[in-house]
mmCIF file of C-alpha atoms in Angstrom:
data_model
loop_
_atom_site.group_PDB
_atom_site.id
_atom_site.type_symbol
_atom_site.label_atom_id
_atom_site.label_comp_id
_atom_site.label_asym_id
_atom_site.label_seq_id
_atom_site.Cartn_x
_atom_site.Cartn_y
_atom_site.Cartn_z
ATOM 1 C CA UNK U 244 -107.082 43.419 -141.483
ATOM 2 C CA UNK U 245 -103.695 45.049 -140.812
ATOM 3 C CA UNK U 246 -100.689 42.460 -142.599
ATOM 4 C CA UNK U 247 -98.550 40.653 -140.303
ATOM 5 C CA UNK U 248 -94.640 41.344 -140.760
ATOM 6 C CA UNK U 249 -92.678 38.224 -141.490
ATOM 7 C CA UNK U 250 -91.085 36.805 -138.883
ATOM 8 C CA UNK U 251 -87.340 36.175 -138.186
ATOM 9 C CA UNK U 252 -85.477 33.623 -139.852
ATOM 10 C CA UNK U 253 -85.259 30.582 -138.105
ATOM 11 C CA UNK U 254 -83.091 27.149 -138.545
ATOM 12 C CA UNK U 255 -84.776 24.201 -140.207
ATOM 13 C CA UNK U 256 -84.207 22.485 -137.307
ATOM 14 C CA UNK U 257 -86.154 24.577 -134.913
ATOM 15 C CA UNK U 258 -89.738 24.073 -137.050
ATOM 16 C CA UNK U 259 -89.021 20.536 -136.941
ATOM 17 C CA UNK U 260 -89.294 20.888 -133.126
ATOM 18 C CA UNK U 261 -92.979 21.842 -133.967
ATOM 19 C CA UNK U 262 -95.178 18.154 -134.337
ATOM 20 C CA UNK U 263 -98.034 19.406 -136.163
ATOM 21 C CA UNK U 264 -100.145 16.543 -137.074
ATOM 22 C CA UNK U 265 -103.845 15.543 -138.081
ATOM 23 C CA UNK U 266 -106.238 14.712 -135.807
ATOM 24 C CA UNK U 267 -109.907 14.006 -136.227
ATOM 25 C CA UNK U 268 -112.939 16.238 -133.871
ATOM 26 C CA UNK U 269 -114.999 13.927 -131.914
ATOM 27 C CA UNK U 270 -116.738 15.908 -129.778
ATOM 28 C CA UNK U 271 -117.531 19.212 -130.500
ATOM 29 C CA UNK U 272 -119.106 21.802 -127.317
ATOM 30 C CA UNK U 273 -120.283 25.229 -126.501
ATOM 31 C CA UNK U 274 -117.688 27.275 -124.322
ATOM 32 C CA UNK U 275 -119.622 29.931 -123.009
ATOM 33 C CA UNK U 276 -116.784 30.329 -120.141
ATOM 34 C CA UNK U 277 -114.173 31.966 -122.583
ATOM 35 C CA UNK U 278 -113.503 35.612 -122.872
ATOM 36 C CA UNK U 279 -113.960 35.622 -126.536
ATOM 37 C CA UNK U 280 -116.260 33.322 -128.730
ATOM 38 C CA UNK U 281 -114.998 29.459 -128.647
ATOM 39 C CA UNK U 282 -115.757 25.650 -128.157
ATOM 40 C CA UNK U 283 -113.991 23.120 -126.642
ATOM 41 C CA UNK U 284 -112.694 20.181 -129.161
ATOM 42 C CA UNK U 285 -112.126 16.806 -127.899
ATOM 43 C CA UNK U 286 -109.114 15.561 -131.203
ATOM 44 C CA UNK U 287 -108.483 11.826 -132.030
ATOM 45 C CA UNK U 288 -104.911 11.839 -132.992
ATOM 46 C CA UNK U 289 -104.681 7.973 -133.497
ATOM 47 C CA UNK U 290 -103.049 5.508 -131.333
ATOM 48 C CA UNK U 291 -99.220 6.920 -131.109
ATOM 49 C CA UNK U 292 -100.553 10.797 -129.835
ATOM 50 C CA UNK U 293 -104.409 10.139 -128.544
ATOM 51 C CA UNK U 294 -106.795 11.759 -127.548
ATOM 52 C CA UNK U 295 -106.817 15.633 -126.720
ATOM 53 C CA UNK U 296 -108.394 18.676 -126.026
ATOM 54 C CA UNK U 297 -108.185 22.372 -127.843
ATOM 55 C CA UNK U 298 -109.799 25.543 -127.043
ATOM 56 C CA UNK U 299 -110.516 26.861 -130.360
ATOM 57 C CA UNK U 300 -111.837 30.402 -131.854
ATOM 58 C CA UNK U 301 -113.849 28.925 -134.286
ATOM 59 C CA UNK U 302 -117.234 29.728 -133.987
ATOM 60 C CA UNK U 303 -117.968 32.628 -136.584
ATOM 61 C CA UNK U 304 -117.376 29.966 -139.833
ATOM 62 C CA UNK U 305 -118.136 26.985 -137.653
ATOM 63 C CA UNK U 306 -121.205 25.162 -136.158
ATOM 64 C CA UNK U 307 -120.641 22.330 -133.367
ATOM 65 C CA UNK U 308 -122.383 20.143 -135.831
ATOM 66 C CA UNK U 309 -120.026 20.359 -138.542
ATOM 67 C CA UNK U 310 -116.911 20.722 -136.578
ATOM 68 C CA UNK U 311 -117.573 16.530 -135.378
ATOM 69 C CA UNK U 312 -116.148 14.182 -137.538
ATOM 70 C CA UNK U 313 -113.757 16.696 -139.279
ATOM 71 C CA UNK U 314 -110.056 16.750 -139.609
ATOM 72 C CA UNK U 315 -107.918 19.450 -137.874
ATOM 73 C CA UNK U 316 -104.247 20.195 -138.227
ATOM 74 C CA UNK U 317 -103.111 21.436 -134.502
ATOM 75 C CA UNK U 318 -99.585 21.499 -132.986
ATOM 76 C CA UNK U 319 -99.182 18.568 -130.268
ATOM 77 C CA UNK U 320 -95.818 19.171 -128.305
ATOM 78 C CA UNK U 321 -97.119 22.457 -126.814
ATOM 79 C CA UNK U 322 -97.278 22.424 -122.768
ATOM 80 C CA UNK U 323 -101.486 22.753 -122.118
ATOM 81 C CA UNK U 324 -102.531 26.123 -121.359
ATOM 82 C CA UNK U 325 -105.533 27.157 -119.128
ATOM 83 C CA UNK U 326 -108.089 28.864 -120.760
ATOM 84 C CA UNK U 327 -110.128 29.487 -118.077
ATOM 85 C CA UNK U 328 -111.606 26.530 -116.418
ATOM 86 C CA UNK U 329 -110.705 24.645 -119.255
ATOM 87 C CA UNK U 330 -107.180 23.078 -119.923
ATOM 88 C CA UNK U 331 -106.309 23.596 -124.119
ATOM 89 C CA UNK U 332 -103.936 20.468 -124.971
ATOM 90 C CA UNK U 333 -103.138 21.322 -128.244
ATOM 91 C CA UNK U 334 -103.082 24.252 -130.749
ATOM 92 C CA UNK U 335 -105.796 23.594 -133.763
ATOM 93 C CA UNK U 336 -104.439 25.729 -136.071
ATOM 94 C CA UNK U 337 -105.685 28.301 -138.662
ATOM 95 C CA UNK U 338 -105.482 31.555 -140.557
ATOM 96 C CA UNK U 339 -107.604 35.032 -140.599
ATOM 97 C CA UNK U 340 -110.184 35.470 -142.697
ATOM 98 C CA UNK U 341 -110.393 39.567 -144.337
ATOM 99 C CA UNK U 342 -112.636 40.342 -141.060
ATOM 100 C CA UNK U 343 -110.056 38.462 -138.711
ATOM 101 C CA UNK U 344 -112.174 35.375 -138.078
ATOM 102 C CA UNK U 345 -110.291 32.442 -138.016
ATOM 103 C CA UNK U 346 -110.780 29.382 -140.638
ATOM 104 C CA UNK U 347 -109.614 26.338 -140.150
ATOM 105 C CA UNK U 348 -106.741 24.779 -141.932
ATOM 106 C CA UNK U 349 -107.686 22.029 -144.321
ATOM 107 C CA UNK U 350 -105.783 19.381 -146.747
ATOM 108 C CA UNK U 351 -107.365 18.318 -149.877
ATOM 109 C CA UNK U 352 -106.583 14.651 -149.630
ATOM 110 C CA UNK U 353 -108.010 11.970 -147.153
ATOM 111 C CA UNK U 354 -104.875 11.261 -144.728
ATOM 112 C CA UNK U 355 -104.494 8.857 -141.815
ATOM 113 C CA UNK U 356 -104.845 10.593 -138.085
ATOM 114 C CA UNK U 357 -101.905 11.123 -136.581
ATOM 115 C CA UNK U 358 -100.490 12.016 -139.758
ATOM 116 C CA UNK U 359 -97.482 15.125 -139.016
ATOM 117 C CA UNK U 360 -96.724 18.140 -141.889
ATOM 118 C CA UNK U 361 -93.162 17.946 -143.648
#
């Protein structure tokens, strides 16, 4: 996979306008409506953010099965995007794999829901 060039500098300020936080999948479905391989994820974010929905690339490293119950990092203060008939909430985030594939970002810790990086 080709490297990505760093991007510009940016003020400290300007990530902090990015809420990335931890939510927990509850629901985990096939999207066979998307262009390219996906599933929709329904994301507990605890009581402050709720409940929303991602579109999410995920199904090379992930099965349905295993994606319920686990916890995501995705950005929240995005505007929703369509993604065909589906509307895509937030951004569950992740990095490429040496094929391209995306895997999902993980901590190492338990942590509350709702929970936003520093």
């Amino acid at each position: 996979m080709p490297t990505t060039p760093v991007a510009a500098t940016i003020p400290f300020d300007d990530f902090m306008k990015v809420d990335i936080r931890i939510g927990q999948v509850i629901k985990a479905e096939a999207f066979p409506e998307a262009r390219k391989p996906a599933c929709k994820l329904t994301i507990d974010f605890g009581p402050d953010i709720g409940v929303k929905r991602s579109s999410a690339q995920i199904t090379r490293h992930y099965s349905l099965a295993e994606l319920t119950s686990r916890k995501v990092a995705a950005v929240v203060n995005f505007a929703p995007r369509q993604i065909g008939p589906f509307i895509s909430e937030v951004l569950t985030l992740g990095f490429p794999d040496a094929d391209g594939e995306v895997v999902l970002v993980g901590i190492d810790r338990d942590t509350p829901i709702g929970g936003r990086l520093f």
